[in-house]
Amino acid sequence: MTSPAAHYDRMFRRLEKARWSLSDIKFDAVDKTLVSPTTLRFLRINCLMELSSLYAVRMFLRDFREMPDFCQFMSIWYYEEMKHYLVLREYLKLWDLEPDVASLGELDTELSPAPWPPTLALHYCGELRLGMWYHRWSDEAEEPVLAQIYRLIGNDEFRHAGCYKEFMEEAASARPELLLEFMQTCKWMLFNPTGDKHPTTMKADRDFDAAVTDRIEGYAEFRVMIQSTIRDDDEAELRRQVLATLSRLAGSPIATMRELAVHTRRLKEGRARQMAGSRRPVAAEASLI
Ligand SMILES: [Fe+2]
Ligand SMILES: [Fe+2]
């Protein structure tokens, strides 16, 4: 039987086998005539978004303290996310358009503390969505080196989603009551995909703090460009995958968002009944005093 603390060990080996190197990218073969100024603006913001793993990893290590196995996995995740930042940065360097290192401190954000179960489900869906975006951008990139970079990053994001999913499966089997939180978070992530559904777009720790994306110049244009590249069938495939995971966790098929809503409501009612039931003996005891 797999020990509950064995994910990191297995994930390390699995991701090590699939890992690509910066030296695999032939930056000197980039055909600059195939890259438009719009693409470069998009890439610059994309690069800064990847840097946000820096703020996210601090949040993960803080909020997942009770899960050392997950915190160990963060060392791999953080390394790979920062490599995404680096490879995009190296690409931008060919035009001297890479973000200015001296100004990066202005983006620093302290993400608000939150319970770990919704964060886990949120990142599972988020990584799947990112993988989908990168693969779509890879298909549509005219410049072959950029298409290769997007393909590699997309593969990483899908593998990350797979790891988050395993942590969700383990958590749900140890504590079945977490299923409701996972479902509610996934429902929120799948509903209205045009909204900002990335952890770094959420409010920072203090009321007067802005989210990372509020501080990235041109982020609104970046959102519009994302929406123009992503198709309805991409989102439908994302929904299919998330619902398949939730079906497995629930032990019964959930094929549509409507079925997910019904299932979530049933679990919520069950929990409310349970809580009402667990309150009753306290009232009974009180009446004895
Ligand atoms: Fe990434
Ligand atoms: Fe990722």
mmCIF file with all atom_site columns, C-alpha atoms in Angstrom, residues 13 21 35 56 66 109 112 148 163 188 219 245 252 254 270-271 288:
data_model
loop_
_atom_site.group_PDB
_atom_site.id
_atom_site.type_symbol
_atom_site.label_atom_id
_atom_site.label_alt_id
_atom_site.label_comp_id
_atom_site.label_asym_id
_atom_site.label_entity_id
_atom_site.label_seq_id
_atom_site.pdbx_PDB_ins_code
_atom_site.Cartn_x
_atom_site.Cartn_y
_atom_site.Cartn_z
_atom_site.occupancy
_atom_site.B_iso_or_equiv
_atom_site.pdbx_formal_charge
_atom_site.auth_seq_id
_atom_site.auth_comp_id
_atom_site.auth_asym_id
_atom_site.auth_atom_id
_atom_site.pdbx_PDB_model_num
ATOM 1  C CA . ARG A 1 13  ? 10.961  10.738 -10.270 1.00 0.00 ? 13  ARG A CA 1
ATOM 2  C CA . SER A 1 21  ? 16.164  21.954 -20.202 1.00 0.00 ? 21  SER A CA 1
ATOM 3  C CA . VAL A 1 35  ? 6.806   37.615 -34.272 1.00 0.00 ? 35  VAL A CA 1
ATOM 4  C CA . ALA A 1 56  ? 2.138   31.740 -4.618  1.00 0.00 ? 56  ALA A CA 1
ATOM 5  C CA . GLU A 1 66  ? 0.044   20.572 7.934   1.00 0.00 ? 66  GLU A CA 1
ATOM 6  C CA . THR A 1 109 ? 2.236   40.486 -3.209  1.00 0.00 ? 109 THR A CA 1
ATOM 7  C CA . SER A 1 112 ? -4.337  36.281 1.858   1.00 0.00 ? 112 SER A CA 1
ATOM 8  C CA . GLN A 1 148 ? 7.941   24.666 -29.014 1.00 0.00 ? 148 GLN A CA 1
ATOM 9  C CA . CYS A 1 163 ? -0.072  16.198 -9.166  1.00 0.00 ? 163 CYS A CA 1
ATOM 10 C CA . TRP A 1 188 ? -16.651 28.290 -9.244  1.00 0.00 ? 188 TRP A CA 1
ATOM 11 C CA . TYR A 1 219 ? -2.913  43.061 -18.113 1.00 0.00 ? 219 TYR A CA 1
ATOM 12 C CA . THR A 1 245 ? -12.134 13.751 -11.567 1.00 0.00 ? 245 THR A CA 1
ATOM 13 C CA . SER A 1 252 ? -20.900 8.426  -9.056  1.00 0.00 ? 252 SER A CA 1
ATOM 14 C CA . ILE A 1 254 ? -21.310 13.766 -12.801 1.00 0.00 ? 254 ILE A CA 1
ATOM 15 C CA . GLY A 1 270 ? -26.271 16.270 4.160   1.00 0.00 ? 270 GLY A CA 1
ATOM 16 C CA . ARG A 1 271 ? -23.727 18.355 6.014   1.00 0.00 ? 271 ARG A CA 1
ATOM 17 C CA . LEU A 1 288 ? -30.199 18.250 32.019  1.00 0.00 ? 288 LEU A CA 1
#
